Amino acid sequence: MNNSHSPSASRRDFLRAGVLGGGVAAAAALGCRVDADTPPPAPAPAPMPEPPSPATAPFRLPDDLDPRNFILHGIEPLALETRRDKAGASVVTPASLLFVRNNLPLPDASIVEDRDAWTLRVEGVAAPREVALRELRTWGLETVATVLQCSGNGRQFFAHQVAGSPWAVGAAGCVLWTGVPLRAVAERLGGATADLPFLTATGGEELPEGVERDAVVVERSIPRDKALDDCLLAWEMNGEPIPLTHGGPLRLIVPGYYGCNQIKYVKQVAFAASETTANIMSHSYRFRPIGEAGSASQRSMWEMDVKSWINSPSGRHPVARGPVQVHGVAFSGGGGVGRVEVSSDGGATWTEARLTGPDLGRYAWRQFHLALELDNGTHSLLSRAWDLDGNEQPELRTENHRGYGHNGWRDAAVTFEVVDGPVIIAPEDPADSLLAFGPEPGSVELDADQTAGRALFTQDASPPCGTCHTLSEADTKGTVGPNLNLFAPSEERVATAVTNGVGAMPPYGGSLSADQIRQVASYVRRIVGGGH
């Protein structure tokens, strides 16, 4: 018997359900680390269905990326998650399949036309100065294989409403980076100044007008010892010049650390006495209890923990009966991979998988493989890993406000159907437009409160909401926040986000009255929801 499978979920419905990253979400409950005295977290909600990615699209992705390989979470800034069924079984992830996460819109492509002309400012050394990439190439050369993973990989599985891209497991890849060691650069310039415990790196993206620098600049700090140990200023990725989408012409690579520290388009590195005050460091990417505001006193998203998941079967299509070839990936923040086990009975029993492919070092991931005989029907598979120091991947996620650092094995289960083969996968149909087009300016009748809310959104608030957010009727095209026509937040979520702030968006609770916040929320909901 032949079986065919053709995804039928509407991409427009899927996107409007909230997959674009950086949305206005509110915390719903209190929670923190799970330990022996704390009840386990609430079960994760059912994973969002992966939509059929388009064979054609109304716009081209940069660097000729194929949209069929990704789940789109954001356009400006760009956020692309590698589809589980496209992840592949090789150790190295090609640029064409690597997830993309930008905090600001992509710089103009002209910056990679003459890569050697790119300049880097180096501060906090005996002889600070600007150095062109052509000169950096002559100061040393090393290659490191390391996992690049977004801090929010696994955010989709948290039970509370979490702001940010709802990544499942596809915001990660393993990459070969080539460049000059940061320690060699510091030595060439007379050495790092003593008693400066941090290294701060700044990205070269153009900052939006009307927003304070610290609110949006991509600038992160890492410990000095780490910077001088094994960090690279890289210009090659997998043997080729780094593409624009992945930070070319020059990117700071911090092996074993989360992706937010791997600064793209790096324009300055500076040894410093303290961490940067940029929001992305001082308040964002902080591991904090649900409902608690971010602060510099909380743990920063630096080193990654041991983690694994299964990529095939992906759950996207049924699998033909017979030996089912199971493969996935495992890694840690620098402890290598000791072993991986797979369970097909919900974690009651486990079978050790075989590590495959070359071992590219303690920062790279290992692919694992196991063949299983499974009967027809629905099956769910789990994996768990240990690093070489014996650290074990936990069963449960650790609850936190922004959905960071998920390395629990329970939520990452993959569920699929085994059927009599062969399984024939139908071609993917072209999807709806990836962009949400809302009502034109002046085309929606507004009441008095909504009219006042529009004025606040477009000009009267400081800064105006439209500086960051796209909203068709307001005729704004933001560069930091999500497209509200596409995200379609509820009135309550808008009010909560405006009051408390979220991501780069500042809190307006101290500058706008409760009535004004209500007016903004009413206006936005009127435009995106079509009703009063």
XYZ file of C-alpha atoms in Angstrom:
532
model
C 0.000 0.000 0.000
C 1.284 3.458 -0.864
C 1.016 6.222 1.705
C 1.228 9.903 0.843
C 1.578 12.816 3.147
C 0.909 16.416 2.160
C 0.978 19.092 4.875
C -2.236 21.061 4.836
C -1.856 23.639 7.598
C -2.336 27.188 6.389
C 0.920 29.078 6.631
C -0.920 32.356 7.082
C -2.886 30.912 10.010
C 0.283 29.451 11.449
C 2.187 32.710 11.231
C -0.688 34.760 12.618
C -0.769 32.374 15.579
C 2.392 34.060 16.708
C 5.520 32.515 15.254
C 7.283 35.775 14.489
C 9.891 36.420 17.144
C 10.213 39.283 19.568
C 6.500 39.602 20.228
C 4.760 41.451 23.023
C 4.247 38.693 25.575
C 3.482 38.871 29.266
C 4.654 36.621 32.061
C 1.884 34.547 33.530
C 3.199 32.790 36.618
C 6.051 32.612 39.102
C 8.675 29.910 38.764
C 12.387 29.203 38.918
C 14.772 26.275 38.982
C 13.402 22.777 39.406
C 14.980 20.796 42.210
C 14.079 18.031 44.597
C 11.858 20.315 46.661
C 10.058 21.886 43.714
C 7.181 20.243 41.832
C 7.997 19.504 38.182
C 6.971 22.221 35.735
C 3.645 22.109 33.972
C 3.624 19.901 30.891
C 4.754 21.709 27.794
C 1.990 22.684 25.408
C 1.687 20.633 22.255
C 4.411 21.776 19.837
C 3.235 24.154 17.137
C 2.726 22.320 13.839
C 5.553 22.949 11.418
C 4.017 24.630 8.393
C 4.886 23.701 4.857
C 7.659 26.103 3.946
C 7.127 27.671 0.540
C 8.544 26.455 -2.718
C 8.201 30.025 -3.881
C 8.015 33.195 -1.846
C 7.077 36.810 -2.523
C 10.579 37.910 -1.547
C 14.036 36.366 -1.716
C 15.853 35.389 1.413
C 19.355 36.850 1.628
C 22.364 34.805 0.535
C 20.026 32.771 -1.713
C 18.778 30.724 1.238
C 16.040 28.282 0.275
C 12.894 29.009 2.325
C 11.893 25.349 2.117
C 14.688 24.558 4.578
C 13.418 26.871 7.297
C 10.584 27.958 9.538
C 10.239 31.717 9.363
C 10.048 33.441 12.749
C 10.866 36.992 11.701
C 11.678 39.144 8.689
C 13.193 42.320 10.144
C 15.142 41.298 12.127
C 15.583 37.995 10.288
C 14.910 34.795 12.251
C 14.994 31.440 10.448
C 14.827 28.051 12.178
C 16.233 24.981 10.467
C 13.450 22.485 9.890
C 13.953 19.265 11.804
C 13.574 17.176 8.656
C 16.226 19.263 6.871
C 18.899 19.133 9.579
C 20.893 16.317 7.977
C 23.193 13.703 9.492
C 26.605 15.273 8.889
C 28.729 16.751 11.657
C 29.140 20.137 9.966
C 26.078 22.246 9.183
C 26.318 23.987 5.790
C 25.533 27.694 5.584
C 22.507 26.839 3.456
C 20.906 24.977 6.394
C 22.145 26.952 9.391
C 19.548 28.869 11.397
C 19.644 32.672 11.281
C 19.052 35.006 14.225
C 19.635 38.746 13.960
C 18.801 41.353 16.593
C 18.744 44.188 14.038
C 18.089 44.319 10.289
C 20.894 42.996 8.091
C 23.552 45.532 7.155
C 23.823 46.523 3.515
C 25.407 43.792 1.395
C 28.105 46.247 0.325
C 30.040 45.445 3.510
C 31.020 42.038 2.078
C 31.997 43.336 -1.356
C 35.470 44.359 -0.156
C 35.939 42.227 2.915
C 39.591 43.122 3.459
C 38.613 46.783 3.886
C 36.495 46.026 6.967
C 38.037 47.601 10.043
C 37.992 46.557 13.678
C 38.698 48.919 16.573
C 40.678 47.281 19.407
C 40.616 49.011 22.812
C 41.872 48.105 26.272
C 45.309 47.141 24.964
C 48.687 48.864 25.191
C 48.467 50.228 21.643
C 44.770 50.645 20.768
C 43.938 51.283 17.114
C 41.852 50.269 14.124
C 42.958 47.205 12.209
C 41.800 46.286 8.710
C 40.792 42.706 8.012
C 43.588 42.408 5.462
C 46.052 43.050 8.306
C 44.293 40.714 10.749
C 44.839 37.896 8.273
C 48.598 38.237 8.766
C 48.520 38.006 12.586
C 47.645 34.338 13.045
C 45.340 31.532 11.985
C 43.303 28.872 13.779
C 40.175 26.822 13.072
C 37.657 25.666 15.670
C 34.550 23.524 15.344
C 31.818 24.730 17.653
C 28.078 24.501 18.123
C 26.251 27.742 17.415
C 22.992 27.746 19.370
C 20.494 30.494 20.162
C 19.855 30.974 23.888
C 16.139 30.494 23.213
C 16.429 27.179 21.379
C 13.572 25.126 22.879
C 11.506 28.181 23.864
C 8.470 26.726 22.093
C 8.120 24.085 24.804
C 7.670 26.434 27.770
C 4.139 26.497 29.140
C 3.925 30.218 29.969
C 3.651 32.987 27.383
C 7.225 33.770 26.393
C 8.376 36.745 24.332
C 10.731 35.877 21.505
C 10.991 33.495 18.577
C 9.300 30.158 19.391
C 12.258 27.992 18.440
C 11.795 24.220 18.778
C 15.157 22.474 18.256
C 16.290 24.071 14.986
C 18.122 27.146 16.302
C 21.469 25.351 16.365
C 24.180 24.052 14.073
C 27.807 22.923 14.129
C 30.233 25.114 12.218
C 33.933 25.296 11.364
C 35.212 28.831 11.984
C 38.591 30.080 10.776
C 40.302 33.294 11.809
C 42.853 34.855 14.116
C 42.884 34.090 17.871
C 41.867 37.084 19.934
C 44.881 36.521 22.179
C 47.156 36.962 19.151
C 45.504 40.284 18.350
C 45.936 41.489 21.931
C 49.595 40.402 21.949
C 50.261 42.147 18.638
C 48.963 45.391 20.154
C 51.098 45.199 23.265
C 48.887 42.996 25.405
C 45.587 43.490 27.186
C 45.632 46.136 29.899
C 45.913 44.600 33.357
C 42.952 44.533 35.750
C 40.309 44.650 32.993
C 38.209 41.527 33.665
C 35.885 41.691 30.639
C 36.015 41.775 26.865
C 33.186 43.722 25.240
C 32.390 43.226 21.541
C 30.207 45.562 19.491
C 28.382 44.755 16.266
C 28.500 47.056 13.266
C 24.788 47.182 12.407
C 23.212 50.559 11.704
C 21.132 51.646 14.682
C 17.558 52.893 14.196
C 16.982 56.586 14.732
C 14.962 57.794 17.693
C 16.015 54.971 20.029
C 18.696 55.179 22.710
C 21.902 53.389 21.727
C 21.968 51.066 24.738
C 18.416 49.929 24.027
C 19.256 48.348 20.672
C 23.007 48.083 20.069
C 24.312 44.519 19.740
C 27.070 44.578 22.338
C 27.985 41.795 24.745
C 30.670 41.209 27.360
C 32.456 37.951 28.208
C 35.102 37.134 30.824
C 38.634 38.227 29.921
C 40.052 34.749 30.592
C 37.656 33.230 28.071
C 38.453 35.899 25.487
C 42.188 35.213 25.732
C 41.791 31.430 25.848
C 40.160 30.251 22.632
C 38.055 33.025 21.075
C 38.492 33.836 17.384
C 37.937 36.790 15.110
C 36.676 34.693 12.218
C 36.394 35.509 8.531
C 35.701 31.996 7.199
C 32.826 29.629 7.893
C 33.117 26.026 6.702
C 35.994 26.993 4.406
C 34.262 29.927 2.727
C 33.956 33.652 3.508
C 31.297 34.157 6.184
C 27.980 35.071 4.478
C 26.257 38.301 5.388
C 23.438 36.465 7.184
C 25.962 34.787 9.486
C 28.012 37.840 10.365
C 30.482 38.404 7.542
C 32.906 39.889 6.911
C 34.106 39.412 10.523
C 32.530 37.673 13.508
C 33.610 37.098 17.086
C 33.463 33.389 17.931
C 33.218 32.322 21.578
C 33.399 28.497 21.610
C 30.955 26.805 23.972
C 28.921 29.964 24.577
C 25.407 30.757 23.355
C 24.930 32.509 20.029
C 24.140 35.931 21.512
C 27.846 36.231 22.413
C 29.080 35.434 18.884
C 28.916 39.040 17.688
C 28.224 39.480 13.973
C 29.784 42.267 11.870
C 32.086 42.867 14.834
C 33.327 46.448 14.718
C 35.021 46.838 18.095
C 36.497 44.650 20.808
C 37.530 46.298 24.062
C 38.953 44.945 27.286
C 36.953 46.702 29.984
C 36.612 47.151 33.719
C 32.932 46.189 33.744
C 30.255 44.647 31.580
C 28.612 46.836 28.967
C 25.424 48.680 29.955
C 23.785 47.791 26.633
C 20.326 46.290 27.184
C 21.265 43.074 25.395
C 23.794 42.475 28.192
C 22.454 44.286 31.257
C 18.830 43.107 31.061
C 18.353 40.713 28.129
C 19.818 37.226 27.950
C 19.607 36.904 31.711
C 18.390 33.715 33.347
C 15.619 34.887 35.660
C 12.458 33.638 37.378
C 9.152 34.073 35.585
C 7.747 37.544 36.176
C 11.020 39.048 37.378
C 12.642 41.910 35.460
C 16.065 41.375 33.943
C 19.105 42.781 35.723
C 22.881 42.553 35.688
C 22.790 40.587 38.948
C 21.299 37.527 37.220
C 23.213 34.778 35.446
C 24.148 35.771 31.914
C 23.651 33.389 29.004
C 27.249 32.356 28.539
C 28.250 28.675 28.632
C 25.891 26.050 27.221
C 24.803 22.887 29.049
C 24.805 19.294 27.798
C 21.939 18.666 25.395
C 20.677 16.290 22.701
C 17.687 15.700 20.447
C 16.579 13.459 17.595
C 16.333 14.893 14.070
C 15.180 11.789 12.207
C 12.464 10.638 12.229
C 11.407 14.279 12.324
C 7.682 13.785 12.972
C 6.859 15.733 9.834
C 6.163 12.655 7.720
C 5.250 9.022 8.421
C 7.987 6.406 8.303
C 7.873 3.097 6.410
C 7.891 -0.031 8.542
C 11.233 -1.766 8.851
C 14.413 -0.853 10.673
C 13.845 2.801 11.555
C 17.095 4.729 11.280
C 17.206 7.126 14.230
C 19.793 9.888 14.261
C 20.317 13.122 16.131
C 22.872 15.404 17.740
C 24.443 15.846 21.182
C 26.817 18.483 22.542
C 27.867 20.439 25.600
C 29.453 23.784 26.387
C 32.968 22.404 26.254
C 32.796 19.025 27.960
C 32.504 16.994 24.763
C 30.066 14.081 24.465
C 30.516 10.881 26.459
C 27.467 8.871 25.450
C 23.879 9.147 24.184
C 20.868 6.938 24.905
C 17.508 6.625 23.140
C 14.149 5.590 24.577
C 11.053 4.456 22.703
C 8.844 3.903 25.775
C 8.659 7.355 27.332
C 11.905 7.049 29.253
C 11.188 3.756 31.069
C 14.074 1.977 29.328
C 17.026 3.253 27.328
C 19.377 1.906 24.639
C 22.817 3.356 24.002
C 23.245 4.898 20.559
C 26.442 4.842 18.508
C 28.348 8.095 18.031
C 29.046 8.565 14.325
C 31.336 10.695 12.225
C 34.560 12.401 13.243
C 35.055 13.918 16.673
C 35.855 17.573 15.904
C 36.625 18.511 19.486
C 34.994 19.370 22.768
C 32.967 22.282 21.382
C 31.513 20.416 18.376
C 28.458 18.225 18.438
C 28.423 14.485 17.810
C 25.891 12.806 15.605
C 24.403 9.618 17.041
C 22.627 6.705 15.370
C 20.441 3.762 16.402
C 18.343 1.369 14.274
C 15.009 0.342 15.864
C 12.399 -2.218 14.845
C 9.023 -0.542 15.426
C 5.510 -1.839 14.743
C 2.895 0.108 12.807
C 1.336 2.904 14.819
C 2.316 6.030 16.693
C 5.714 6.176 18.354
C 7.575 8.727 20.412
C 11.349 8.795 20.778
C 13.547 10.536 23.330
C 17.287 11.019 23.684
C 19.540 11.986 26.571
C 23.283 12.677 26.704
C 26.254 12.858 29.052
C 29.396 14.877 28.545
C 32.880 13.477 29.149
C 32.853 14.798 32.716
C 29.710 12.819 33.539
C 27.269 15.740 33.473
C 23.848 14.394 32.517
C 21.177 16.037 30.408
C 18.170 16.573 32.723
C 14.676 15.318 32.051
C 12.913 18.631 32.647
C 13.433 22.188 31.521
C 14.324 24.852 34.069
C 11.515 27.405 34.178
C 12.595 30.963 33.435
C 11.017 34.168 32.160
C 12.453 34.297 28.635
C 12.574 30.591 27.860
C 16.367 30.408 27.777
C 18.733 27.486 28.149
C 16.261 24.646 27.579
C 18.181 21.367 27.719
C 15.554 18.995 29.122
C 15.094 15.767 27.180
C 11.389 15.258 27.899
C 10.075 18.182 25.829
C 12.280 17.447 22.811
C 10.538 14.113 22.103
C 9.680 13.416 18.480
C 6.387 11.683 17.646
C 5.706 9.981 14.306
C 3.700 7.283 12.558
C 5.079 3.964 11.306
C 3.078 2.657 8.338
C 3.341 0.003 5.656
C 5.661 1.367 2.990
C 6.664 2.797 0.730
C 5.978 6.330 1.970
C 5.693 8.854 -0.851
C 6.134 12.474 0.171
C 3.997 14.793 -1.924
C 5.682 17.929 -3.277
C 5.177 20.998 -1.156
C 2.673 23.479 -2.484
C 3.532 27.166 -2.730
C 2.442 28.824 0.498
C 0.623 32.028 1.192
C 2.568 35.256 1.373
C 5.044 35.287 4.235
C 4.196 38.922 4.905
C 1.076 40.183 6.587
C -0.612 43.050 4.798
C -2.976 45.019 6.982
C -5.350 47.924 6.371
C -4.099 51.084 4.688
C -3.665 54.337 6.644
C -7.020 56.016 7.206
C -9.025 53.012 6.039
C -10.256 51.934 9.494
C -12.857 53.836 11.482
C -11.466 54.648 14.938
C -13.255 55.799 18.070
C -11.887 58.620 20.233
C -9.701 56.378 22.386
C -8.279 54.571 19.364
C -7.548 57.877 17.643
C -5.645 59.006 20.729
C -3.853 55.659 20.772
C -2.837 56.116 17.151
C -1.293 59.480 17.948
C 0.705 57.932 20.779
C 1.787 55.049 18.559
C 2.960 57.262 15.707
C 4.339 60.394 17.377
C 3.380 61.331 20.932
C 4.982 58.541 22.974
C 8.725 58.832 23.623
C 9.945 57.054 21.630
C 6.891 56.498 19.393
C 5.870 52.842 19.217
C 6.190 52.943 15.434
C 9.932 53.512 15.762
C 10.315 49.815 16.486
C 7.068 48.219 15.297
C 5.548 47.714 11.883
C 1.814 48.474 11.686
C 0.185 49.074 8.314
C -2.533 51.567 9.291
C 0.007 53.665 11.221
C 2.265 53.636 8.137
C 5.244 52.560 10.258
C 7.956 50.065 9.446
C 9.909 49.271 12.565
C 13.350 47.705 12.548
C 13.508 46.080 15.981
C 10.075 44.827 17.048
C 7.765 42.420 15.218
C 5.269 43.157 12.460
C 2.128 43.675 14.554
C -0.167 42.930 11.601
C 1.400 39.504 11.505
C 1.769 38.951 15.237
C -1.796 40.129 15.999
C -1.423 40.464 19.785
C -4.403 40.697 22.092
C -5.280 44.005 23.734
C -4.153 42.641 27.096
C -0.759 41.588 25.754
C -0.168 44.975 24.156
C -1.058 46.765 27.407
C 1.233 44.515 29.449
C 4.151 44.932 27.047
C 3.723 48.707 26.820
C 3.581 48.967 30.603
C 6.521 46.697 31.443
C 8.610 46.707 28.273
C 9.949 43.622 26.517
C 13.265 42.971 24.767
C 14.586 46.279 23.362
C 11.211 47.931 23.948
C 11.375 50.239 26.982
C 8.680 50.242 29.671
C 6.195 53.091 29.260
C 4.546 52.596 32.648
C 6.370 55.601 34.057
C 5.801 57.949 31.098
C 2.264 57.110 29.976
C -0.859 57.037 32.110
C -2.961 53.922 32.459
C -5.562 55.518 30.159
C -2.950 56.250 27.508
C -1.640 52.697 27.626
C -5.198 51.436 27.278
C -5.661 53.715 24.256
C -2.558 52.358 22.530
C -3.663 48.783 23.197
C -7.178 49.473 21.924
C -5.819 51.055 18.738
C -3.405 48.220 17.965
C -6.069 45.585 18.584
C -8.548 47.463 16.398
C -6.086 47.366 13.500
C -4.847 43.796 13.855
C -8.097 42.272 15.052
C -10.589 44.126 12.900
C -13.051 44.796 15.707
C -13.712 46.941 18.765
